[in-house]
Structures are given as C-alpha cells and as structure tokens.
Amino acid sequence: MGLLEDISSFLQQGRAPIVKEKVQEALDQGIAPQEILEKGLLDGMGIIGDKFKKNEIFVPEVLIAARAMNAGVGILKPHLVEAGVESKGTAVIGTVKGDLHDIGKNLVKMMLEGKGLSVIDLGVDVSSEQFVQAAIDNNADIICCSALLTTTMGEMKNVVAAAEEKGIRDKVKIMVGGAPITQSFCDSIGADCYEPDAASAADAALAFCS
Ligand code: B1M
C-alpha cells in the first residue's frame, strides 16, 4: 500500500499517533503538503463520512477519526502556511451556533493564514453577536461562517442581520461555506460570498481584503 493510502487507512482507524508519523514520513519523502491533505487525510475522512451516512459506523468512531485528522493536519500546518508573512487583512472565523464541526473551518483558517491574513478564530458554536462583536473589536475585513448541518445553516442569516443592526454591514464582507451551503442559499440570506472549499475561500478573502 502507498503512503497516502496508509494515511487514509490509519485515519479511518482513528490511530492519531501513526497518522502523525506517516504524514511526517510523506513530507520527508517530498510529497507535496496539498497532496498529503487531499489524497491522504481528506480521502480518509470522506470514507468515514460515507460509512457514517450508511450507519456502518457511529459518532464515537467518527470522533476518533476526526481527532486523527486534526493530528495529521497539525503536522501539515506549518508546511501549508507560509511563515512570517505580513498581514494583508483581518478575518474573523467560526462555526455557527449549535454546530460543533470544526475540521473544515480549521482548514479554511489555515488557508487564510497561508494567504497572509490575520485570523481571529472564535471556535465552534459561535453566536451571531459573537461574530459581529469580534469583527468590531478587531476591525475585521471579513467574517467567515462555517456550517455543516442543515439545522444550523440558518444561523448565518442572523450573522448578516446582526452586522446590519450594529452598523458594520458596509465595512465587513460576510463569507459562508460548509457542506450544505450553496450559492443560492448565500444569495437568499444576503451574504457576500459562498465558496465550496478552503483554497477558494482563501482566494476570495484575500480579494476582499485588497
Ligand atoms: Co457530523 N454530520 N454530526 N460529526 N459529520 C455530518 C456533517 C453529516 C453530513 C453526516 C451524515 O449524516 N452523512 C450530518 C449532517 C446532516 C445534515 O445536516 N444534512 C452530520 C450529523 C447529523 C451530525 C450529528 C447531528 C450526529 C448526531 O449526533 N446524531 C452531530 C451534530 C453535532 C453538532 O454539531 N451539534 C454530529 C457530530 C459529529 C462529530 C462530533 C462526531 C464529528 C465532528 C468532529 C469535528 O469537526 N471536530 C462529525 C463529523 C466528522 C462529520 C463528517 C463525517 C465529516 C465532516 C468533516 O469534517 N468533513 C460529516 C459527513 C461528511 O461531511 N461527509 C458529518 C471534512 C471537512 C474538511 O469538510 O467541513 O465540509 P467540510 O469543509 C470543507 C468545505 O465544506 C469547505 O472547506 C472544506 C474543504 O476544503 N468549508 C468552507 C467549510 N467551511 C467553510 C467556510 C467557508 C468556505 C468554505 O467560508 C467561510
């Protein structure tokens, strides 16, 4: 089995220490960080997602796999993010209220940092008031909202409304993303931008800041 398949397989087994080792081994062999992310870590998490959907595995297994994913991402992070880049703008990021999924949000954060933006990470279960207050406190250029559940994506509309209420809507762009989000949803809630993946989110954020 190849190294990237090993990473995918150990991630599915939730074996965080070995995932870390294998990611390091792949880097040492000169495999590009983006390739390790996509063909190793994201491949494994995709398979976990499919099994979860079919009820072949349950929340504990998914959680353990997610921890292994985060462990691998931790090793990759310095290689994905260019160190010491001067800040090109400020983004506030978080997963919306009621939603605890943070793997995609963390990838978006990493890519934003890689583009030289300063990122204020509010974590998960973030209320619309927290997003807007952090944007005011940090004079942010962009608010980035992630949601993975159809039951929580509606919270993004509240973020747009809270920015309007606090009088910062014309100063801050609002970007939305996550598996259930679409361009038409983005349009319907009056957000500025929807991006389907972390790399395009970083490009869009940089464009807004400049
Ligand atoms: Co959850 N979960 N989960 N889960 N979970 C999903 C999302 C689900 C689709 C699984 C399924 O049924 N197939 C389903 C949602 C169904 C729906 O709403 N339509 C689901 C469910 C139902 C639940 C629970 C309700 C389960 C339960 O308890 N019965 C529960 C909810 C808890 C809560 O949040 N309140 C729950 C819990 C969990 C765990 C805690 C076990 C764990 C999360 C661990 C963690 O995040 N630390 C978990 C996981 C891991 C998943 C799956 C398997 C994987 C999600 C993931 O990390 N994907 C997921 C199934 C799946 O997606 N296949 C599932 C990898 C990640 C890189 O992708 O986050 O989409 P993603 O990010 C992408 C893009 O979307 C984009 O960039 C990333 C890639 O480049 N992106 C943005 C993300 N945010 C962006 C923001 C942007 C732009 C782009 O701009 C701001």
Short mmCIF file of C-alpha atoms and ligand atoms in Angstrom, two decimals:
data_model
loop_
_atom_site.label_atom_id
_atom_site.label_comp_id
_atom_site.label_asym_id
_atom_site.label_seq_id
_atom_site.Cartn_x
_atom_site.Cartn_y
_atom_site.Cartn_z
CA MET A 1 0.00 0.00 0.00
CA GLY A 2 1.25 3.51 -0.74
CA LEU A 3 1.98 6.03 1.95
CA LEU A 4 -1.05 8.21 1.16
CA GLU A 5 -3.35 5.16 1.27
CA ASP A 6 -1.74 4.24 4.62
CA ILE A 7 -2.57 7.71 5.94
CA SER A 8 -6.16 7.40 4.77
CA SER A 9 -6.46 3.94 6.27
CA PHE A 10 -4.91 4.80 9.68
CA LEU A 11 -7.10 7.90 9.85
CA GLN A 12 -10.18 5.73 9.32
CA GLN A 13 -8.96 3.52 12.19
CA GLY A 14 -8.57 6.65 14.33
CA ARG A 15 -4.90 5.96 15.01
CA ALA A 16 -3.72 9.54 15.56
CA PRO A 17 -0.06 8.84 16.53
CA ILE A 18 0.54 6.72 13.41
CA VAL A 19 -1.24 9.25 11.21
CA LYS A 20 1.16 11.91 12.53
CA GLU A 21 4.16 9.66 11.86
CA LYS A 22 3.03 8.81 8.34
CA VAL A 23 2.27 12.44 7.46
CA GLN A 24 5.80 13.34 8.60
CA GLU A 25 7.20 10.44 6.57
CA ALA A 26 5.32 11.66 3.49
CA LEU A 27 6.70 15.18 3.96
CA ASP A 28 10.21 13.74 4.39
CA GLN A 29 9.76 11.88 1.11
CA GLY A 30 8.99 15.20 -0.60
CA ILE A 31 5.28 14.61 -1.23
CA ALA A 32 3.51 17.98 -1.56
CA PRO A 33 1.54 19.01 1.58
CA GLN A 34 -1.59 19.67 -0.53
CA GLU A 35 -1.39 16.14 -1.95
CA ILE A 36 -0.99 14.63 1.53
CA LEU A 37 -4.02 16.62 2.66
CA GLU A 38 -6.23 15.68 -0.27
CA LYS A 39 -5.21 12.10 -1.10
CA GLY A 40 -4.41 11.01 2.46
CA LEU A 41 -6.34 12.89 5.14
CA LEU A 42 -9.39 14.15 3.21
CA ASP A 43 -9.72 10.83 1.39
CA GLY A 44 -9.90 9.01 4.74
CA MET A 45 -12.39 11.47 6.19
CA GLY A 46 -14.55 11.16 3.04
CA ILE A 47 -14.77 7.38 3.50
CA ILE A 48 -15.64 7.88 7.19
CA GLY A 49 -18.41 10.29 6.10
CA ASP A 50 -19.89 7.74 3.68
CA LYS A 51 -19.85 4.97 6.31
CA PHE A 52 -21.44 7.32 8.87
CA LYS A 53 -24.19 8.11 6.38
CA LYS A 54 -24.90 4.42 5.80
CA ASN A 55 -24.96 3.75 9.57
CA GLU A 56 -21.97 1.42 9.21
CA ILE A 57 -20.14 3.41 11.90
CA PHE A 58 -21.35 5.78 14.62
CA VAL A 59 -20.42 9.06 16.34
CA PRO A 60 -17.56 7.68 18.53
CA GLU A 61 -15.72 6.24 15.51
CA VAL A 62 -16.23 9.46 13.58
CA LEU A 63 -14.94 11.48 16.52
CA ILE A 64 -11.81 9.33 16.85
CA ALA A 65 -11.20 9.63 13.09
CA ALA A 66 -11.68 13.41 13.34
CA ARG A 67 -9.03 13.54 16.09
CA ALA A 68 -6.64 11.62 13.86
CA MET A 69 -7.44 14.05 11.05
CA ASN A 70 -6.66 17.03 13.27
CA ALA A 71 -3.41 15.37 14.41
CA GLY A 72 -2.31 14.95 10.79
CA VAL A 73 -3.37 18.48 9.90
CA GLY A 74 -1.27 19.74 12.84
CA ILE A 75 1.86 18.26 11.27
CA LEU A 76 0.99 19.68 7.85
CA LYS A 77 0.03 23.15 9.03
CA PRO A 78 3.50 24.78 9.09
CA HIS A 79 4.07 23.45 5.59
CA LEU A 80 0.79 24.79 4.27
CA VAL A 81 1.15 28.18 5.89
CA GLU A 82 3.94 30.48 4.80
CA ALA A 83 5.64 31.71 7.94
CA GLY A 84 6.20 35.35 8.70
CA VAL A 85 4.00 36.87 6.00
CA GLU A 86 2.94 40.45 6.77
CA SER A 87 -0.81 40.69 7.49
CA LYS A 88 -2.84 41.55 4.41
CA GLY A 89 -6.12 41.92 6.27
CA THR A 90 -8.13 40.53 9.16
CA ALA A 91 -10.70 37.74 9.13
CA VAL A 92 -12.96 36.53 11.92
CA ILE A 93 -13.86 32.86 11.56
CA GLY A 94 -16.07 30.38 13.39
CA THR A 95 -18.59 27.57 13.12
CA VAL A 96 -22.11 28.86 13.69
CA LYS A 97 -24.22 28.49 16.82
CA GLY A 98 -25.36 24.93 17.55
CA ASP A 99 -22.73 23.39 15.27
CA LEU A 100 -19.62 21.63 16.59
CA HIS A 101 -17.98 20.61 13.30
CA ASP A 102 -14.61 22.32 13.03
CA ILE A 103 -12.39 20.36 10.65
CA GLY A 104 -13.41 22.31 7.53
CA LYS A 105 -13.36 25.59 9.45
CA ASN A 106 -9.82 24.83 10.64
CA LEU A 107 -8.72 24.14 7.06
CA VAL A 108 -10.20 27.44 5.88
CA LYS A 109 -8.40 29.21 8.75
CA MET A 110 -5.12 27.60 7.76
CA MET A 111 -5.50 28.62 4.12
CA LEU A 112 -6.40 32.20 5.11
CA GLU A 113 -3.26 32.36 7.23
CA GLY A 114 -1.36 30.95 4.27
CA LYS A 115 -2.52 33.95 2.24
CA GLY A 116 -1.10 36.30 4.87
CA LEU A 117 -4.34 37.27 6.60
CA SER A 118 -4.60 37.61 10.39
CA VAL A 119 -7.29 35.24 11.59
CA ILE A 120 -9.34 35.54 14.77
CA ASP A 121 -10.68 32.03 15.39
CA LEU A 122 -13.82 32.03 17.55
CA GLY A 123 -14.07 28.22 17.52
CA VAL A 124 -17.38 26.38 17.30
CA ASP A 125 -20.94 27.14 18.45
CA VAL A 126 -20.46 30.85 17.76
CA SER A 127 -23.47 33.17 18.06
CA SER A 128 -24.21 35.94 15.56
CA GLU A 129 -23.49 38.50 18.30
CA GLN A 130 -20.05 36.97 18.95
CA PHE A 131 -19.16 37.07 15.23
CA VAL A 132 -20.15 40.72 14.93
CA GLN A 133 -18.57 41.84 18.22
CA ALA A 134 -15.26 40.19 17.26
CA ALA A 135 -15.41 41.90 13.85
CA ILE A 136 -15.89 45.28 15.57
CA ASP A 137 -13.19 44.65 18.21
CA ASN A 138 -10.63 43.59 15.61
CA ASN A 139 -11.64 45.94 12.82
CA ALA A 140 -12.07 42.89 10.59
CA ASP A 141 -12.40 43.00 6.81
CA ILE A 142 -14.32 39.75 6.59
CA ILE A 143 -16.48 37.43 8.70
CA CYS A 144 -16.20 33.74 7.72
CA CYS A 145 -19.03 31.45 8.83
CA SER A 146 -18.90 27.68 8.53
CA ALA A 147 -21.86 25.29 9.00
CA LEU A 148 -22.14 21.55 8.42
CA LEU A 149 -25.72 20.95 9.48
CA THR A 150 -28.90 21.84 7.65
CA THR A 151 -30.33 22.63 11.10
CA THR A 152 -27.66 25.29 11.83
CA MET A 153 -27.03 26.91 8.44
CA GLY A 154 -29.95 29.32 9.06
CA GLU A 155 -27.84 30.92 11.80
CA MET A 156 -25.81 32.57 9.03
CA LYS A 157 -28.79 34.78 8.23
CA ASN A 158 -28.65 36.03 11.82
CA VAL A 159 -25.00 37.00 11.35
CA VAL A 160 -25.93 39.15 8.34
CA ALA A 161 -28.77 40.73 10.34
CA ALA A 162 -26.54 41.36 13.39
CA ALA A 163 -23.92 43.08 11.20
CA GLU A 164 -26.66 45.32 9.81
CA GLU A 165 -28.02 46.06 13.29
CA LYS A 166 -24.58 47.04 14.61
CA GLY A 167 -23.98 49.31 11.59
CA ILE A 168 -20.94 47.46 10.21
CA ARG A 169 -22.55 45.78 7.19
CA ASP A 170 -20.93 48.18 4.71
CA LYS A 171 -17.48 47.72 6.32
CA VAL A 172 -17.31 43.94 6.53
CA LYS A 173 -17.80 41.21 3.94
CA ILE A 174 -19.57 38.03 5.01
CA MET A 175 -18.43 34.73 3.52
CA VAL A 176 -20.29 31.46 4.07
CA GLY A 177 -19.34 27.84 3.45
CA GLY A 178 -19.67 24.23 4.58
CA ALA A 179 -21.14 21.09 3.04
CA PRO A 180 -24.86 22.10 2.96
CA ILE A 181 -24.24 25.70 1.80
CA THR A 182 -24.91 26.72 -1.81
CA GLN A 183 -24.64 29.90 -3.85
CA SER A 184 -28.42 30.28 -3.88
CA PHE A 185 -28.53 29.96 -0.07
CA CYS A 186 -25.82 32.61 0.16
CA ASP A 187 -27.85 34.91 -2.12
CA SER A 188 -31.05 34.27 -0.18
CA ILE A 189 -29.57 35.42 3.14
CA GLY A 190 -27.76 38.45 1.70
CA ALA A 191 -24.20 37.23 2.43
CA ASP A 192 -21.46 38.46 0.11
CA CYS A 193 -19.81 35.27 -0.94
CA TYR A 194 -20.07 31.46 -0.92
CA GLU A 195 -17.01 29.31 -1.54
CA PRO A 196 -17.05 25.50 -1.78
CA ASP A 197 -13.59 24.75 -0.42
CA ALA A 198 -10.83 26.14 1.75
CA ALA A 199 -8.49 27.12 -1.07
CA SER A 200 -11.10 29.16 -2.96
CA ALA A 201 -12.28 30.68 0.34
CA ALA A 202 -8.75 31.97 0.93
CA ASP A 203 -8.52 33.42 -2.58
CA ALA A 204 -11.88 35.18 -2.16
CA ALA A 205 -10.97 36.53 1.30
CA LEU A 206 -7.70 37.93 0.00
CA ALA A 207 -9.52 39.60 -2.90
CA PHE A 208 -11.95 41.24 -0.44
CA CYS A 209 -9.10 42.49 1.74
CA SER A 210 -7.18 44.00 -1.13
CO1 B1M B 1 -21.31 15.18 11.88
N1 B1M B 1 -22.64 15.29 10.44
N2 B1M B 1 -22.75 15.24 13.20
N3 B1M B 1 -19.91 14.89 13.18
N4 B1M B 1 -20.19 14.80 10.46
C1 B1M B 1 -22.15 15.41 9.08
C2 B1M B 1 -21.96 16.86 8.68
C3 B1M B 1 -23.25 14.68 8.22
C4 B1M B 1 -23.36 15.14 6.76
C5 B1M B 1 -23.05 13.15 8.33
C6 B1M B 1 -24.07 12.35 7.57
O1 B1M B 1 -25.15 12.14 8.02
N5 B1M B 1 -23.71 11.91 6.39
C7 B1M B 1 -24.54 15.01 9.07
C8 B1M B 1 -25.27 16.29 8.72
C9 B1M B 1 -26.59 16.05 8.03
C10 B1M B 1 -27.25 17.32 7.68
O2 B1M B 1 -27.40 18.23 8.45
N6 B1M B 1 -27.66 17.39 6.44
C11 B1M B 1 -23.93 15.06 10.48
C12 B1M B 1 -24.67 14.90 11.68
C13 B1M B 1 -26.14 14.56 11.51
C14 B1M B 1 -24.09 15.05 12.96
C15 B1M B 1 -24.79 14.92 14.33
C16 B1M B 1 -26.18 15.57 14.42
C17 B1M B 1 -24.81 13.40 14.64
C18 B1M B 1 -25.52 13.02 15.90
O3 B1M B 1 -25.13 13.39 16.97
N7 B1M B 1 -26.57 12.26 15.70
C19 B1M B 1 -23.78 15.59 15.28
C20 B1M B 1 -24.03 17.11 15.42
C21 B1M B 1 -23.16 17.75 16.47
C22 B1M B 1 -23.23 19.27 16.38
O4 B1M B 1 -22.52 19.86 15.61
N8 B1M B 1 -24.11 19.88 17.18
C23 B1M B 1 -22.51 15.34 14.54
C24 B1M B 1 -21.29 15.18 15.17
C25 B1M B 1 -20.09 14.93 14.51
C26 B1M B 1 -18.79 14.63 15.25
C27 B1M B 1 -18.60 15.43 16.55
C28 B1M B 1 -18.79 13.15 15.57
C29 B1M B 1 -17.74 14.92 14.11
C30 B1M B 1 -17.18 16.38 14.13
C31 B1M B 1 -15.79 16.47 14.71
C32 B1M B 1 -15.17 17.82 14.44
O5 B1M B 1 -15.49 18.53 13.50
N9 B1M B 1 -14.23 18.16 15.31
C33 B1M B 1 -18.58 14.77 12.85
C34 B1M B 1 -18.03 14.59 11.56
C35 B1M B 1 -16.54 14.42 11.48
C36 B1M B 1 -18.86 14.55 10.38
C37 B1M B 1 -18.45 14.18 8.94
C38 B1M B 1 -18.27 12.66 8.91
C39 B1M B 1 -17.21 14.82 8.38
C40 B1M B 1 -17.22 16.35 8.42
C41 B1M B 1 -15.86 16.85 8.05
O6 B1M B 1 -15.07 17.21 8.91
N10 B1M B 1 -15.53 16.78 6.74
C42 B1M B 1 -19.72 14.67 8.13
C43 B1M B 1 -20.01 13.83 6.89
C44 B1M B 1 -19.36 14.40 5.66
O7 B1M B 1 -19.17 15.60 5.51
N11 B1M B 1 -19.08 13.56 4.73
C45 B1M B 1 -20.74 14.85 9.17
C46 B1M B 1 -14.20 17.14 6.24
C47 B1M B 1 -14.13 18.67 6.12
C48 B1M B 1 -12.77 19.05 5.56
O8 B1M B 1 -15.15 19.06 5.19
O9 B1M B 1 -16.30 20.59 6.87
O10 B1M B 1 -17.32 20.16 4.56
P1 B1M B 1 -16.13 20.33 5.44
O11 B1M B 1 -15.25 21.54 4.88
C49 B1M B 1 -14.95 21.70 3.51
C50 B1M B 1 -15.95 22.59 2.75
O12 B1M B 1 -17.28 22.43 3.18
C51 B1M B 1 -15.38 23.96 2.90
O13 B1M B 1 -13.97 23.77 3.04
C52 B1M B 1 -13.65 22.45 3.47
C53 B1M B 1 -12.74 21.73 2.48
O14 B1M B 1 -11.88 22.49 1.78
N12 B1M B 1 -15.81 24.83 4.00
C54 B1M B 1 -15.86 26.18 3.81
C55 B1M B 1 -16.12 24.55 5.28
N13 B1M B 1 -16.39 25.68 5.94
C56 B1M B 1 -16.23 26.71 5.06
C57 B1M B 1 -16.36 28.09 5.23
C58 B1M B 1 -16.12 28.91 4.11
C59 B1M B 1 -15.78 28.37 2.87
C60 B1M B 1 -15.62 27.01 2.72
O15 B1M B 1 -16.21 30.25 4.16
C61 B1M B 1 -16.39 30.89 5.38
#
